[in-house]
């Protein structure tokens, strides 16, 4: 009987292996950027076309390669980082397995130009489907340029699994930001379809964080820095008010390598447990440095999931370091280096405080009233004081001839002392109309029905109403837009701007009048008519936050996530007082919905109580 086990051909084996490393354009971006860092580059440029499907190119000014090295780098497991098995446990560079360029060459068309400092000419190599088509000398600047063209051109089925350009671009931006954060002393730039999205100059870690996340974070970062013989940690965490409903701004680096660790993230969450809501996520950019022998980074093709020899020590150390940083923040004021320079020119700071000015200040009545011993504040009792006749403000007005005489104070009825005195005015008004709804603790609406009464959760009910209204707007008639008298300019983070560009047609149908204005900026000319004027920016930023929160739910498509996000963002919050008309409108619109009993997220909107059940509760049978 014939043998049935065969070796796979090299071309098939290469494409299978490439699938572990190059899953999408962002995978190639990560590998090429890390190679540029390892080459000692100080300036790294990333060029993207068609969200990486047409072109991913990285240009650096690093050490470059010789003719032989340029050819060898495309062989599988060809590396300059490992000579013996012991080297595998002392890795401090980003790439070391020699598989990135081989995997890229297996699923794309690659062009490489590289030149060393001492060479007169560089090397040009063209590879197509792992086959070298051309290799020749060329003119080139010092460093390396690698261009990956037409990803998955030879594997059409895998190309079909790529997402939309906006989705793939978000992944590319994520990988670019992670590498840029890890090496703030290097210059990075990102160009997409001929437009520059990012340009980061060399600087400190805080400058790099602020340039990525926004200038408003400059005064909202708390320094974390602790050192021991076993490990060191440094970086920044956001103050509690920067916590968001999404995990987006959370970065852990171990030996300058970005990692994903739910275990260490839990340590950070525990450190913030008493300062932020349980459903919020803090901002952090933290770097852990420890001996590579204590870390195994070779457990996953992307190297983003790693193992530690003692996770408990890291957990306790991270939690303790953050708690210590937050404790210092609470007692130590932060220096604000962005103080308006105009304040420094005021006379109060530039002119000397003379004895004459001191005498003038201490002689005023305001100074005396606030500096008397053993008293927080003293009321001036002099004749010039306007407080002498304060009692007259509470006396009865002078009687006129046509006024009815008022009874003396002793004949006024005494204020009731029973529990009736604490009945809410809304209940008193509702007593005149038994069918009128009543708000309970500014959170629930109580309404009488023929068989008893119902208790409505005002937020969940309004969320259901808005959800169905927005679905109708996308399917049938767009929502009316309220034009702003003064259009606002909305500047977003690049990743958020990509999301808005992707959702622009649906946002317009839902009542938003947005117009792109530059790379990451939009002009807000109008918002849905039911959003209060003046809240345009807060409305869109809140919508984005909710949308990113829903993005983790793969069971919903983009339009469904958008509608749910808008409904949750614009729903009436718990704690808001409502008029009788507003409460009645919510009840009427809720029961006109196709599914009135639950919110879009599955939360109940109302509970009904029947008279029979109430009688049983009060045990009327005696």
XYZ file of C-alpha atoms in Angstrom:
622
model
C 0.000 0.000 0.000
C 1.369 3.436 -0.980
C 2.502 6.000 1.612
C 0.059 8.828 2.158
C 2.156 11.487 3.946
C 3.920 13.989 1.661
C 5.897 17.155 2.216
C 4.152 20.322 1.158
C 5.724 22.209 -1.739
C 7.709 25.286 -0.669
C 5.315 27.758 -2.281
C 2.306 26.353 -0.379
C 4.246 26.081 2.887
C 5.380 29.692 2.517
C 1.823 30.935 2.001
C 0.530 28.979 4.998
C 3.324 30.354 7.190
C 2.698 33.834 5.827
C -0.897 33.596 7.000
C 0.324 33.387 10.592
C 2.368 36.584 10.297
C 0.718 38.674 7.531
C -3.010 38.531 8.183
C -3.828 42.005 6.801
C -1.948 45.149 5.654
C -1.516 46.267 9.270
C 0.511 43.082 9.958
C 3.039 44.096 7.312
C 3.117 47.638 8.691
C 4.058 46.317 12.123
C 6.827 44.039 10.828
C 8.368 46.634 8.503
C 8.330 49.393 11.125
C 9.974 47.113 13.688
C 12.671 46.154 11.178
C 13.382 49.856 10.587
C 13.739 50.424 14.334
C 16.119 47.463 14.634
C 18.218 48.921 11.798
C 19.038 51.916 13.975
C 16.933 54.426 12.005
C 16.193 57.856 13.471
C 13.661 58.860 10.800
C 10.993 56.413 9.625
C 8.363 57.132 6.987
C 5.290 54.970 6.300
C 3.468 55.387 2.978
C 0.040 53.799 2.425
C -2.189 53.571 -0.659
C -5.671 52.084 -0.778
C -5.529 51.175 2.953
C -2.436 49.054 2.316
C -4.039 46.815 -0.294
C -2.175 48.548 -3.115
C 0.955 49.724 -1.294
C 2.670 49.570 2.093
C 6.090 51.224 1.995
C 8.521 51.932 4.829
C 11.536 54.196 4.266
C 14.223 54.548 6.950
C 17.670 56.059 7.351
C 19.080 53.072 9.211
C 22.253 51.066 8.680
C 21.219 49.534 5.341
C 22.237 46.129 3.983
C 24.942 44.659 1.779
C 24.147 42.867 -1.501
C 24.249 39.485 0.216
C 22.203 40.537 3.242
C 19.588 42.147 1.002
C 19.167 38.838 -0.763
C 19.307 36.682 2.387
C 16.722 38.689 4.324
C 13.959 37.165 2.197
C 14.895 33.598 3.125
C 12.786 31.994 5.805
C 14.312 32.163 9.294
C 17.304 34.173 8.082
C 18.233 36.424 11.014
C 21.185 38.372 12.386
C 19.852 38.234 15.963
C 20.284 34.565 16.920
C 23.467 32.487 16.843
C 22.751 29.930 19.578
C 19.764 28.712 21.537
C 20.805 30.882 24.474
C 20.352 34.024 22.350
C 16.657 33.213 22.113
C 16.282 34.056 25.816
C 18.197 37.344 25.655
C 16.222 39.043 22.878
C 15.861 42.811 23.218
C 15.221 43.684 19.567
C 11.806 43.803 17.898
C 12.253 41.247 15.114
C 14.453 38.197 15.515
C 12.912 35.133 13.837
C 13.678 36.134 10.240
C 10.195 35.393 8.971
C 8.640 38.818 8.306
C 10.131 39.611 4.891
C 9.861 36.002 3.756
C 6.170 35.979 4.661
C 5.548 39.314 2.916
C 7.331 38.115 -0.234
C 5.127 34.982 -0.285
C 1.853 36.938 -0.601
C 2.822 40.210 -2.310
C 5.089 41.901 -4.846
C 8.075 43.406 -3.045
C 10.646 46.001 -4.059
C 13.674 46.662 -1.836
C 16.332 49.373 -2.041
C 19.104 49.434 0.528
C 22.499 51.130 0.918
C 25.095 51.195 3.680
C 27.025 54.309 4.704
C 30.366 53.191 3.222
C 29.004 51.766 -0.052
C 28.986 53.797 -3.265
C 25.933 52.012 -4.674
C 22.965 50.382 -3.094
C 21.064 47.216 -3.985
C 17.701 46.903 -5.745
C 15.717 43.658 -5.492
C 12.322 42.829 -7.001
C 10.478 39.745 -5.706
C 7.186 38.324 -6.922
C 5.517 35.413 -5.096
C 8.805 34.478 -3.328
C 10.645 34.425 -6.686
C 13.447 36.961 -7.281
C 12.741 38.685 -10.576
C 15.579 41.188 -10.534
C 18.621 42.165 -8.470
C 20.962 44.966 -9.507
C 22.998 47.901 -8.153
C 21.206 51.232 -7.837
C 21.516 54.762 -6.549
C 19.860 55.102 -3.146
C 20.186 57.140 0.053
C 21.650 55.510 3.149
C 19.086 53.243 4.725
C 16.402 50.913 3.410
C 13.135 51.278 1.506
C 10.784 48.291 1.308
C 7.584 48.507 -0.740
C 4.927 45.796 -0.479
C 2.521 46.006 -3.434
C -0.769 44.242 -4.203
C -1.140 42.212 -1.029
C -2.627 38.722 -1.572
C -2.563 39.162 -5.364
C -1.728 35.474 -5.645
C -4.275 34.383 -3.008
C -7.554 36.032 -4.128
C -9.636 34.173 -1.543
C -7.647 35.746 1.296
C -7.880 39.191 -0.299
C -11.672 38.845 -0.246
C -11.555 38.503 3.536
C -10.058 41.964 3.990
C -12.460 44.522 5.442
C -13.406 47.952 4.097
C -10.676 50.521 3.520
C -11.755 52.472 6.609
C -11.575 49.361 8.796
C -8.173 48.298 7.450
C -6.876 51.851 7.835
C -7.880 51.870 11.503
C -5.774 48.734 12.054
C -2.813 50.364 10.268
C -3.106 53.498 12.423
C -3.245 51.333 15.567
C -0.009 49.529 14.667
C 1.706 52.775 13.670
C 0.764 54.478 16.950
C 2.005 51.529 19.027
C 5.465 51.639 17.449
C 5.573 55.450 17.599
C 4.734 55.368 21.320
C 7.396 52.768 22.038
C 10.146 54.920 20.499
C 9.425 58.609 21.148
C 13.101 59.490 20.473
C 12.595 58.579 16.783
C 10.834 60.623 14.101
C 7.787 58.988 12.479
C 5.443 60.056 9.704
C 2.459 58.424 8.008
C 1.170 59.365 4.552
C -2.049 57.869 3.192
C -3.095 58.352 -0.439
C -0.827 61.377 -0.763
C -1.974 63.103 2.442
C 0.008 63.276 5.661
C -1.922 61.822 8.602
C 0.826 61.959 11.248
C 4.175 63.595 11.731
C 5.883 63.017 15.081
C 9.102 64.837 15.843
C 11.642 63.369 18.247
C 10.826 64.175 21.854
C 9.874 62.874 25.266
C 7.283 60.204 25.967
C 4.828 62.788 27.301
C 5.191 64.899 24.167
C 4.558 61.827 22.011
C 1.446 60.880 24.038
C 0.042 64.413 23.808
C 0.733 64.629 20.063
C -1.176 61.365 19.528
C -4.081 61.720 21.965
C -4.533 65.499 21.883
C -3.220 68.644 23.538
C -5.970 68.621 26.183
C -4.254 65.618 27.812
C -1.146 67.676 28.600
C -2.312 68.552 32.114
C -4.180 65.283 32.715
C -1.303 62.799 32.859
C 0.172 61.406 36.070
C 3.778 60.158 36.043
C 4.399 56.535 37.062
C 7.968 55.540 37.902
C 9.158 52.748 40.193
C 12.370 50.697 40.172
C 13.431 47.426 41.798
C 16.201 44.902 41.218
C 13.738 42.611 39.440
C 11.970 45.096 37.165
C 11.301 48.765 36.424
C 8.116 50.517 35.389
C 7.684 53.988 33.945
C 5.107 55.866 31.918
C 1.888 57.781 32.474
C -1.686 57.153 33.573
C -4.578 59.517 33.002
C -6.276 61.311 35.846
C -9.611 59.737 36.820
C -11.619 62.289 34.792
C -10.012 61.008 31.558
C -11.555 57.517 31.942
C -13.753 56.471 29.021
C -16.306 53.797 28.212
C -13.904 52.154 25.749
C -10.492 50.534 26.115
C -8.871 52.463 23.263
C -6.221 54.495 25.095
C -4.495 51.640 26.928
C -0.929 50.633 26.087
C 1.388 48.150 27.811
C 4.976 47.728 26.622
C 7.388 45.088 27.897
C 11.008 45.813 26.914
C 9.605 48.353 24.414
C 7.355 45.723 22.777
C 3.594 46.343 22.741
C 1.697 43.517 24.412
C -1.877 42.569 25.210
C -2.339 41.265 28.734
C -5.739 41.034 30.394
C -3.907 40.041 33.589
C -1.867 43.251 33.813
C -4.846 45.296 32.651
C -6.764 43.896 35.619
C -3.985 45.168 37.901
C -4.437 48.680 36.485
C -8.217 48.490 36.861
C -7.815 47.462 40.498
C -5.520 50.426 41.138
C -8.234 52.759 39.775
C -11.118 50.870 41.431
C -12.045 53.576 43.941
C -11.591 56.548 41.611
C -13.555 55.712 38.427
C -16.919 54.007 37.681
C -16.819 50.254 37.268
C -17.838 50.470 33.593
C -15.081 52.954 32.667
C -11.523 52.331 31.523
C -8.518 54.470 32.484
C -5.916 55.854 30.121
C -2.424 54.439 30.550
C 0.859 54.184 28.640
C 3.153 51.988 30.732
C 6.588 50.510 30.037
C 7.912 47.499 31.955
C 11.613 46.703 31.713
C 12.915 43.379 32.992
C 15.431 40.697 32.140
C 14.392 38.942 28.870
C 15.123 35.631 30.598
C 11.946 36.182 32.662
C 9.804 36.656 29.543
C 8.763 34.308 26.738
C 7.813 36.399 23.710
C 7.823 33.507 21.254
C 4.384 32.098 22.097
C 2.422 33.847 19.318
C 3.278 34.809 15.698
C 2.503 38.495 16.335
C 4.535 38.513 19.600
C 1.742 40.551 21.230
C 0.870 37.771 23.667
C 3.761 36.864 25.954
C 4.331 34.845 29.122
C 6.083 35.807 32.353
C 7.811 33.371 34.703
C 6.050 34.988 37.704
C 2.950 36.989 36.819
C 1.979 37.577 40.449
C 5.048 39.732 41.078
C 4.249 41.873 38.017
C 0.597 42.183 39.024
C 1.417 43.418 42.510
C 4.171 45.722 41.255
C 2.014 47.376 38.574
C -0.909 47.861 40.951
C 1.318 49.297 43.684
C 3.150 51.665 41.306
C -0.087 53.136 39.950
C -1.648 53.525 43.396
C 1.482 55.295 44.563
C 1.380 57.635 41.545
C -2.307 58.452 42.083
C -1.702 59.079 45.790
C 1.077 61.520 44.954
C -1.165 63.263 42.441
C -3.895 63.780 45.030
C -1.581 65.625 47.427
C 0.922 67.243 45.083
C -0.285 69.988 42.735
C 0.829 69.680 39.130
C 2.859 72.468 37.550
C 1.113 73.951 34.539
C 3.694 75.027 31.987
C 1.004 76.180 29.580
C 0.077 79.223 31.701
C -1.127 82.135 29.599
C 1.917 84.450 29.251
C -0.406 87.450 29.485
C -0.995 86.631 33.158
C 2.692 87.087 33.848
C 2.460 90.720 32.678
C -0.229 91.815 35.139
C 0.654 94.617 37.571
C -0.078 92.312 40.503
C 2.952 90.218 39.495
C 5.282 92.780 37.933
C 4.888 95.770 40.324
C 6.348 95.721 43.870
C 3.903 95.517 46.786
C 4.843 98.714 48.635
C 3.970 99.653 52.230
C 1.504 102.238 50.898
C -0.351 99.638 48.864
C -0.318 97.280 51.840
C -1.894 99.934 54.079
C -4.580 100.600 51.454
C -5.420 96.924 51.198
C -5.564 96.210 54.913
C -7.700 99.263 55.602
C -10.676 98.146 53.538
C -13.813 96.689 55.098
C -13.509 93.539 52.990
C -10.082 92.790 54.460
C -11.341 93.337 58.014
C -14.428 91.164 57.633
C -12.359 88.159 56.523
C -9.413 88.540 58.927
C -11.106 88.875 62.323
C -9.830 86.350 64.838
C -11.876 83.200 65.492
C -14.506 84.105 62.894
C -14.909 82.999 59.320
C -16.692 86.222 58.366
C -17.856 89.331 60.236
C -20.869 91.418 59.229
C -20.247 95.128 59.323
C -22.480 96.730 62.012
C -21.572 100.352 61.293
C -24.087 103.014 60.410
C -23.015 102.867 56.804
C -24.003 99.254 56.541
C -27.078 98.506 54.444
C -27.970 95.557 56.643
C -29.609 97.522 59.483
C -33.112 97.194 58.130
C -32.937 93.574 57.005
C -35.982 92.667 59.111
C -38.150 94.950 57.039
C -37.652 92.636 54.067
C -39.730 89.978 55.829
C -42.438 92.237 57.257
C -45.909 92.615 55.718
C -46.226 95.282 53.012
C -47.848 98.574 54.032
C -51.644 98.330 53.806
C -53.525 100.252 51.137
C -57.122 101.409 51.364
C -58.430 98.770 49.003
C -56.486 95.894 50.596
C -58.118 93.270 52.748
C -56.821 93.461 56.321
C -54.342 90.696 57.156
C -54.774 88.764 60.368
C -52.034 89.076 62.946
C -49.273 86.403 62.807
C -50.768 84.571 65.775
C -53.941 83.823 63.813
C -52.167 82.115 60.882
C -52.756 78.332 60.910
C -49.832 76.304 62.209
C -47.755 74.385 59.700
C -48.778 70.725 59.570
C -46.405 68.333 61.287
C -47.813 65.088 59.893
C -46.268 63.090 57.050
C -48.542 64.977 54.640
C -46.129 67.910 54.864
C -43.428 66.005 52.997
C -45.586 64.904 50.068
C -43.993 65.969 46.802
C -45.789 68.752 44.928
C -46.004 66.519 41.876
C -48.093 64.028 43.826
C -50.394 66.852 44.959
C -50.857 67.964 41.365
C -51.476 64.395 40.251
C -54.168 64.024 42.872
C -56.379 66.368 40.835
C -55.937 64.164 37.767
C -55.600 60.501 38.663
C -54.481 59.644 35.138
C -51.525 62.062 35.132
C -48.071 60.422 35.252
C -45.767 61.075 38.206
C -41.962 61.012 38.268
C -40.354 58.925 41.010
C -36.855 59.920 42.122
C -36.329 61.584 38.725
C -35.687 58.133 37.296
C -39.012 56.325 36.907
C -42.445 57.349 35.633
C -45.512 56.042 37.442
C -48.710 56.018 35.395
C -52.169 54.704 36.293
C -53.892 52.240 33.974
C -57.324 50.616 34.191
C -56.074 47.395 35.802
C -53.478 49.011 38.095
C -50.391 51.048 37.227
C -47.078 50.792 35.377
C -43.591 51.909 36.386
C -41.482 53.054 33.421
C -37.690 53.403 33.383
C -37.400 56.771 31.656
C -33.924 56.204 30.182
C -34.534 52.687 28.835
C -37.907 53.729 27.426
C -36.490 56.774 25.679
C -33.634 54.677 24.291
C -36.160 52.289 22.703
C -38.125 55.229 21.249
C -35.032 56.827 19.709
C -33.726 53.497 18.428
C -36.866 52.831 16.369
C -37.029 56.472 15.252
C -33.468 56.299 13.914
C -34.092 52.973 12.174
C -37.051 54.527 10.347
C -34.869 57.505 9.414
C -32.301 55.251 7.730
C -34.940 53.135 5.978
C -37.515 55.762 5.008
C -37.370 59.476 5.784
C -34.229 61.228 7.086
C -34.471 63.145 10.351
C -34.828 66.923 10.141
C -31.593 68.855 10.693
C -31.359 71.870 12.956
C -28.911 74.244 11.297
C -26.419 75.923 13.616
C -26.309 79.705 13.633
C -22.533 79.539 14.072
C -21.010 76.324 12.618
C -18.459 74.659 14.883
C -15.128 73.121 13.947
C -14.637 69.615 15.325
C -11.060 68.302 15.501
C -10.792 64.558 16.072
C -8.071 62.018 16.597
C -7.051 60.445 13.259
C -8.572 57.069 14.182
C -11.879 58.769 15.112
C -11.815 60.842 11.930
C -11.619 57.610 9.906
C -14.739 56.323 11.706
C -16.663 59.546 10.979
C -15.666 59.452 7.286
C -16.961 55.880 7.094
C -20.280 56.752 8.747
C -20.838 60.118 7.007
C -23.798 59.072 4.747
C -25.658 57.447 7.666
C -24.935 60.405 9.967
C -26.449 62.762 7.413
C -29.595 60.621 7.239
C -29.797 60.787 11.035
C -29.787 64.589 11.038
C -26.092 65.510 11.289
C -24.787 68.036 8.765
C -21.031 67.384 8.737
C -18.497 68.482 6.165
C -14.835 67.363 6.047
C -12.509 70.304 6.629
C -8.904 69.170 6.476
C -7.364 65.869 7.478
C -8.898 65.201 10.882
C -11.315 68.126 11.125
C -15.025 68.506 10.352
C -17.339 71.499 10.233
C -20.588 70.850 12.133
C -23.287 72.872 10.352
C -26.266 71.157 11.915
C -27.437 68.431 14.277
C -30.664 66.430 14.690
C -33.551 68.710 15.614
C -34.110 66.995 18.970
C -30.577 67.786 20.231
C -30.255 70.966 22.243
C -28.423 73.752 20.437
C -24.892 74.327 21.702
C -24.219 70.621 22.380
C -23.025 69.790 18.865
C -19.464 68.816 19.741
C -20.400 66.946 22.914
C -23.089 65.061 20.985
C -20.707 63.840 18.287
C -17.901 62.989 20.721
C -20.350 61.050 22.886
C -21.680 59.260 19.818
C -18.151 58.244 18.813
C -17.433 56.956 22.309
C -20.598 54.842 22.299
C -19.856 53.555 18.783
C -16.359 52.405 19.774
C -17.888 50.759 22.819
C -20.269 48.790 20.564
C -17.521 47.948 18.048
C -16.480 44.946 20.140
C -19.856 43.300 19.410
C -19.260 41.418 16.172
C -22.886 40.293 15.935
C -24.003 43.789 14.864
C -23.182 45.476 11.587
C -21.906 49.046 11.389
C -25.323 50.639 10.817
C -26.880 48.771 13.736
C -24.019 49.861 16.008
C -24.459 53.454 14.864
C -28.204 53.490 15.583
C -27.740 51.895 19.004
C -24.957 54.339 19.802
C -27.085 57.353 18.897
C -30.041 56.059 20.893
C -27.942 55.442 23.992
C -26.051 58.732 23.661
C -29.170 60.911 23.187
C -31.526 59.159 25.611
C -32.826 61.114 28.610
C -30.469 60.419 31.519
C -31.640 59.192 34.904
C -31.944 62.099 37.314
C -33.448 64.576 34.859
C -36.746 66.179 35.974
C -39.592 65.842 33.457
C -42.816 67.773 33.019
C -46.169 65.988 32.918
C -46.344 66.506 29.161
C -42.843 65.040 28.643
C -43.700 62.009 30.765
C -46.953 61.429 28.893
C -45.150 61.716 25.543
C -42.628 59.071 26.591
C -45.409 56.692 27.613
C -47.396 57.288 24.413
C -44.379 56.893 22.125
C -43.102 53.842 23.985
C -46.316 51.884 23.475
C -46.374 52.916 19.816
C -43.045 51.063 19.327
C -42.902 47.640 17.711
C -41.171 46.188 20.792
C -41.980 48.438 23.763
C -41.057 46.084 26.589
C -37.228 46.123 26.192
C -34.526 48.609 25.300
C -32.235 47.887 22.308
C -29.712 46.388 24.724
C -32.301 44.015 26.259
C -33.036 45.969 29.436
C -36.686 46.122 30.561
C -38.501 49.409 29.946
C -41.485 49.042 32.284
C -43.102 46.881 34.964
C -46.863 46.560 35.377
C -48.666 46.164 38.710
C -52.259 44.853 38.835
C -54.807 45.761 41.487
C -55.289 42.102 42.361
C -51.579 41.764 43.073
C -51.619 44.900 45.207
C -54.541 43.595 47.250
C -52.612 40.382 47.906
C -49.586 42.396 48.987
C -51.658 44.315 51.537
C -53.506 41.158 52.578
C -57.029 42.563 52.259
C -58.603 39.251 53.148
C -58.972 39.865 56.909
